[in-house]
Amino acid sequence: MNIKKVGVVGCGLMGHGIVQVAAQGGCEVIALETEQAFLDKGLGRIQKSVAKLAEKQVEKGKLDEAQAKAFVEGTLGRIKGSTNKADLADCDLVIEAIVENLDVKKALFAELGKLCMADTIFASNTSSFPIGEMADASGRPARFVGLHFFNPVQLMRLVEVVRTDKTDENVFAAARAFGESCGKTPVSCKDTPGFVVNRLLVPYMTQALLMLERGDATKEDIDTAMQLGCGYPMGPLTLTDYVGLDTTLFILQGWKERYPNEPAFEVPKILERLVSEGKLGRKTGEGFYKWDGDKKS
Ligand code: CAA
Ligand code: NAD
């Protein structure tokens, strides 16, 4: 199973990065969005990111100017934007990176299951929902995996490859090979809540939010403590701003509903409040911190 043409549904925070690394790996990529304006925003981010990566390679002496130009043009030349799902019909692999809402994801896969060729492999980038439920909704559970990339996709080196009891071994192997072609190290995961990383990371972020809510420490001190005390690249509140407060809330609400007795899955009130105020983190310019573009202001 050789994956040459990839569709990515959703060109937001994660989707645009997945489009980019798949194209960098040599695949033809269709980036699908609901509206042209969202598509343009995602494609604009890819242009900036590819240019930045090329510039850094030149600075490090790994590419000369001509090679950097070829890298940028080659990557961008393999990407095509679309707002028409029919363009995904002949993809070898379609990866979903839309809002963290299981019903919306299941409806999308049911539609794609009818529209895409029988061989197309489906993957979800969900942070928290069961891959098996989406696989069943798609009508092709043997050809379904989780491909969980990390934010920012261009820089984070991991991809979790999730299999269910019904995933075909060859499909799983093809998904791992695709992850490697994107420059990522794959780890194999079972279809458990949060897989490996988020089962550990999201409860940790939650504890930091609860600590802030109780007034145990300031947000700056919590972040500094984890950066300097544990060597984490960013503290948990900055990271929540980075991930998106809405996405973090959807993850926790979904888990709380399914596993009401699991103490690690708490929904901090402060998270509900900020989301209701439209403070979704870096993407809206304010979350726990204020942001000016990509940097804290
Ligand atoms: N594309 C290209 N270049 C990028 C980029 C992108 N998307 N993002 C940042 N860069 C560049 C920056 O421009 C910067 O370049 P210069 O050095 O020339 O200025 C360089 O990369 C370093 O970036 P930063 O200055 O912003 O800061 P940094 O050194 O702290 O690195 C980071 C950034 C890699 C994100 C690092 O802070 C980090 O690893 N943070 C933790 C991220 C993390 O934990 N992610 C997982 C989130 S959870 C998840 O994803 C799962 C889920 O389901 C919720
Ligand atoms: P986002 O809100 O930034 O982007 C979602 C995009 O999907 C939006 O641009 C939206 O217009 C588009 N979209 C919604 N429905 C669509 C449809 N039916 N067809 C085409 N496009 C559609 O969200 P995000 O942070 O990129 O998260 C996407 C997925 O990735 C979620 O499942 C999330 O849990 C997961 N994830 C997020 C992170 C993170 O750090 N934010 C990390 C790993 C995984």
XYZ file of C-alpha atoms and ligand atoms in Angstrom:
395
model
C 0.000 0.000 0.000
C 1.792 3.066 -1.213
C 0.301 6.356 -0.061
C 0.820 8.980 -2.756
C -2.286 11.166 -2.586
C -3.578 12.440 0.755
C -6.678 14.423 1.672
C -6.764 16.468 4.879
C -10.160 17.604 6.121
C -9.847 20.818 8.119
C -7.030 23.303 7.562
C -6.983 24.851 11.030
C -4.312 24.716 13.722
C -3.552 21.022 13.150
C -4.833 20.431 9.634
C -2.579 23.026 7.996
C 0.455 21.425 9.647
C -0.566 17.933 8.544
C -1.067 19.170 4.971
C 2.404 20.682 5.085
C 4.337 17.691 6.484
C 2.557 15.303 4.093
C 3.573 17.533 1.153
C 7.116 17.871 2.511
C 7.201 14.055 2.558
C 6.423 13.940 -1.168
C 2.657 13.288 -1.227
C 0.157 15.180 -3.358
C -2.213 16.778 -0.835
C -5.761 18.087 -1.043
C -6.543 20.497 1.807
C -10.296 20.629 2.369
C -12.124 23.380 4.238
C -15.737 24.437 4.622
C -15.139 27.994 3.393
C -12.636 29.634 1.066
C -11.659 32.158 3.770
C -10.634 29.362 6.195
C -8.762 27.636 3.400
C -6.892 30.812 2.487
C -5.920 31.305 6.136
C -4.581 27.748 6.414
C -2.691 27.915 3.120
C -1.229 31.286 4.142
C 0.120 29.732 7.340
C 1.691 26.904 5.356
C 3.454 29.393 3.073
C 4.886 31.222 6.079
C 5.940 28.040 7.819
C 7.601 26.450 4.765
C 9.502 29.696 4.115
C 10.638 29.788 7.767
C 11.803 26.167 7.727
C 13.725 26.780 4.482
C 15.345 29.901 5.944
C 16.482 27.966 9.036
C 17.960 25.174 6.899
C 19.974 27.778 4.987
C 21.122 29.398 8.252
C 22.289 26.008 9.515
C 24.125 25.359 6.226
C 21.994 22.268 5.522
C 20.553 23.703 2.282
C 21.917 26.285 -0.144
C 19.656 29.027 -1.552
C 18.741 27.001 -4.659
C 17.885 23.896 -2.629
C 15.816 25.986 -0.227
C 13.890 27.476 -3.159
C 13.279 23.989 -4.575
C 12.069 22.795 -1.135
C 9.577 25.668 -0.878
C 8.315 25.387 -4.442
C 8.199 21.571 -4.371
C 6.227 21.490 -1.102
C 3.746 24.209 -2.065
C 3.383 22.763 -5.584
C 2.101 19.478 -4.149
C -0.727 21.189 -2.201
C -4.140 21.942 -3.672
C -6.928 23.623 -1.695
C -10.580 22.675 -2.086
C -14.000 23.251 -0.569
C -15.514 20.307 -2.450
C -15.451 16.907 -0.692
C -15.698 15.129 -4.062
C -12.022 16.067 -4.611
C -11.114 13.511 -1.928
C -12.659 10.569 -3.816
C -9.408 9.166 -5.249
C -7.116 9.817 -2.264
C -5.098 6.898 -0.875
C -5.465 8.341 2.620
C -7.874 10.901 4.106
C -6.992 12.422 7.486
C -9.668 14.255 9.460
C -8.620 17.272 11.546
C -11.919 19.065 12.233
C -13.527 20.216 15.489
C -13.271 17.834 18.484
C -16.917 16.731 18.334
C -17.622 13.020 17.920
C -21.032 13.384 16.247
C -19.645 15.822 13.669
C -16.681 13.519 12.984
C -18.916 10.434 12.635
C -21.204 12.255 10.192
C -18.176 13.300 8.125
C -16.805 9.753 7.959
C -20.209 8.316 7.042
C -20.275 10.724 4.097
C -16.655 10.057 3.111
C -17.281 6.298 3.322
C -19.787 6.600 0.510
C -17.771 9.081 -1.510
C -14.181 7.752 -1.478
C -12.848 4.796 -3.420
C -13.046 1.452 -1.602
C -9.258 1.337 -1.012
C -8.986 4.762 0.630
C -7.640 4.562 4.167
C -9.294 6.866 6.713
C -7.576 8.399 9.724
C -8.674 10.720 12.505
C -6.415 13.192 14.291
C -8.786 13.228 17.286
C -7.232 14.082 20.643
C -9.614 12.030 22.720
C -12.463 10.196 20.986
C -12.654 6.445 20.282
C -11.266 5.611 16.843
C -13.511 2.506 16.768
C -16.720 4.556 16.792
C -15.605 6.671 13.840
C -14.343 3.536 12.071
C -17.773 1.908 12.385
C -19.511 5.090 11.178
C -17.292 5.120 8.078
C -18.519 1.698 6.968
C -14.903 0.515 6.491
C -13.529 -0.269 9.961
C -10.665 -2.427 8.620
C -9.293 0.572 6.730
C -9.400 3.012 9.639
C -6.663 4.200 12.022
C -5.900 7.081 14.330
C -3.056 9.319 13.196
C -2.513 11.701 16.082
C -0.069 14.486 15.298
C 1.163 17.083 17.803
C 1.022 20.837 17.840
C 2.882 22.491 16.151
C 2.891 19.673 13.614
C 5.843 21.114 11.700
C 8.113 20.904 14.753
C 6.840 18.057 16.940
C 8.474 14.780 15.996
C 5.885 12.265 17.200
C 2.844 10.700 15.598
C 0.674 8.225 17.497
C -0.703 5.528 15.223
C -3.825 4.019 16.735
C -5.341 0.684 15.810
C -8.642 -0.873 16.792
C -9.460 -4.593 16.946
C -10.758 -4.290 13.390
C -7.815 -2.435 11.782
C -6.165 -4.443 8.993
C -2.454 -5.099 9.687
C -1.420 -3.814 6.245
C -3.432 -0.629 6.736
C -1.739 -0.092 10.098
C 1.690 -0.665 8.543
C 0.878 1.766 5.717
C -0.216 4.410 8.246
C 3.033 4.029 10.215
C 5.054 4.284 7.001
C 3.120 7.423 6.062
C 3.916 8.948 9.485
C 7.600 8.237 8.874
C 7.409 9.796 5.404
C 6.142 12.971 7.138
C 9.383 13.015 9.154
C 7.747 11.738 12.352
C 8.569 8.906 14.731
C 5.472 6.721 15.034
C 4.417 4.988 18.237
C 1.731 2.302 18.202
C -1.273 2.877 20.435
C -4.400 0.999 21.359
C -7.759 2.738 21.082
C -7.829 4.032 24.666
C -8.888 7.545 25.851
C -6.108 9.986 24.984
C -3.882 7.184 23.631
C -0.472 7.654 25.324
C 0.347 11.369 25.296
C -3.007 12.972 26.074
C -3.855 10.418 28.787
C -0.826 11.809 30.618
C -0.708 15.390 29.357
C -4.333 16.542 29.621
C -4.764 15.534 33.312
C -1.492 17.395 34.012
C -2.809 20.519 32.253
C -6.066 20.126 34.194
C -4.236 20.032 37.524
C -2.438 23.258 36.594
C -5.786 24.926 35.809
C -7.286 23.708 39.093
C -4.212 25.031 40.924
C -4.739 28.447 39.318
C -8.467 28.313 40.110
C -7.713 27.630 43.794
C -5.244 30.521 43.850
C -2.342 28.271 44.894
C 0.067 30.109 42.576
C 0.010 32.634 39.746
C -0.127 31.462 36.140
C 3.368 32.838 35.577
C 4.772 30.973 38.578
C 3.072 27.691 37.606
C 4.548 27.965 34.116
C 7.991 28.987 35.331
C 7.966 26.154 37.879
C 7.374 23.482 35.250
C 9.805 25.021 32.762
C 12.673 25.442 35.197
C 11.820 22.631 37.591
C 11.129 19.959 35.019
C 12.750 21.285 31.854
C 9.467 21.453 29.946
C 9.691 23.725 26.889
C 6.577 25.654 27.956
C 4.501 25.683 31.130
C 1.027 24.076 31.303
C -0.999 27.305 31.022
C 0.966 28.554 28.034
C 0.516 25.094 26.552
C -3.264 25.225 27.089
C -3.299 28.571 25.257
C -1.276 26.930 22.527
C -3.571 23.878 22.172
C -6.750 25.981 22.318
C -9.012 26.291 25.371
C -12.009 25.129 23.325
C -10.252 21.928 22.220
C -9.042 21.274 25.789
C -12.593 21.779 27.103
C -14.119 19.469 24.443
C -11.592 16.745 25.354
C -12.385 16.978 29.074
C -16.158 17.247 28.622
C -16.152 14.166 26.386
C -14.150 12.160 28.911
C -16.197 13.365 31.904
C -19.382 12.253 30.154
C -17.995 8.812 29.328
C -15.980 8.202 32.483
C -17.767 10.167 35.255
C -15.937 8.283 38.017
C -12.401 8.842 36.722
C -10.874 11.474 39.056
C -8.229 12.497 36.485
C -10.945 13.792 34.163
C -12.116 17.000 35.855
C -13.493 20.035 34.009
C -12.042 23.183 35.629
C -14.573 26.009 35.960
C -11.977 28.524 34.810
C -11.757 26.689 31.489
C -15.535 26.764 30.994
C -15.603 30.463 31.851
C -12.832 31.545 29.499
C -14.279 29.524 26.608
C -17.718 31.064 27.190
C -16.017 34.489 26.968
C -14.474 33.540 23.602
C -10.959 33.449 25.085
C -9.730 30.369 23.271
C -5.984 30.961 23.593
C -3.362 31.936 21.067
C -5.722 31.494 18.128
C -8.083 34.247 19.341
C -5.387 36.501 20.814
C -6.306 35.757 24.447
C -6.617 32.791 26.778
C -4.728 32.662 30.053
C -2.331 35.124 28.425
C -2.675 37.818 25.762
C -1.106 37.026 22.388
C 0.125 39.205 19.580
C 0.117 36.761 16.659
C 2.318 33.833 17.626
C 4.017 35.552 20.572
C 2.809 36.503 24.060
C 2.205 40.248 24.248
N 6.663 26.310 11.328
C 7.939 26.724 11.107
N 8.700 27.287 12.048
C 8.147 27.450 13.272
C 6.831 27.062 13.571
C 6.085 26.476 12.533
N 4.834 26.067 12.729
N 6.570 27.363 14.866
C 7.667 27.918 15.363
N 8.619 27.974 14.409
C 9.971 28.511 14.543
C 9.927 29.882 15.193
O 9.699 30.886 14.219
C 11.300 29.976 15.817
O 12.234 30.403 14.837
P 13.423 31.418 15.249
O 14.280 30.634 16.191
O 14.110 31.705 13.939
O 12.768 32.608 15.869
C 11.618 28.518 16.203
O 10.700 27.675 15.444
C 11.432 28.237 17.658
O 10.117 28.596 18.046
P 9.777 29.553 19.259
O 10.721 30.711 19.279
O 8.313 29.844 19.224
O 10.012 28.785 20.625
P 10.550 27.404 21.148
O 12.018 27.314 20.971
O 9.978 27.305 22.514
O 9.922 26.203 20.321
C 8.046 24.700 20.492
C 8.561 26.089 20.132
C 8.726 23.628 19.627
C 6.563 24.715 20.210
C 8.355 24.362 21.990
O 7.981 25.434 22.809
C 7.628 23.122 22.466
O 8.028 21.999 22.194
N 6.484 23.328 23.196
C 5.670 22.236 23.682
C 4.676 21.862 22.605
C 3.842 20.682 23.002
O 3.886 20.161 24.090
N 3.000 20.255 22.052
C 2.052 19.211 22.268
C 0.710 19.839 22.523
S -0.533 18.627 22.924
C -0.986 18.038 21.437
O -0.579 18.477 20.405
C -1.965 16.914 21.448
C -3.404 17.221 21.557
O -4.186 16.406 21.077
C -3.922 18.404 22.280
P -9.214 24.192 14.635
O -10.492 24.724 15.170
O -8.009 25.056 14.637
O -9.418 23.692 13.140
C -10.513 22.911 12.710
C -10.778 23.300 11.261
O -11.678 22.368 10.688
C -11.420 24.687 11.112
O -10.610 25.466 10.236
C -12.793 24.398 10.514
O -13.213 25.374 9.579
C -12.555 23.072 9.837
N -13.757 22.240 9.664
C -14.720 22.004 10.568
N -15.638 21.133 10.047
C -15.212 20.836 8.800
C -15.710 20.009 7.764
N -16.829 19.297 7.918
N -15.023 19.957 6.601
C -13.870 20.657 6.432
N -13.347 21.449 7.385
C -14.010 21.526 8.561
O -8.939 22.845 15.468
P -7.561 22.070 15.665
O -6.910 22.547 16.907
O -6.834 22.042 14.388
O -8.103 20.588 15.998
C -8.520 19.723 14.979
C -8.507 18.307 15.500
O -7.162 17.953 15.902
C -9.369 18.068 16.752
O -9.896 16.777 16.690
C -8.374 18.212 17.887
O -8.770 17.547 19.049
C -7.161 17.545 17.258
N -5.870 17.952 17.836
C -5.678 19.247 18.260
C -4.443 19.601 18.783
C -4.193 21.000 19.262
O -3.158 21.227 19.918
N -5.026 21.964 18.964
C -3.404 18.657 18.833
C -3.615 17.355 18.344
C -4.873 17.007 17.866
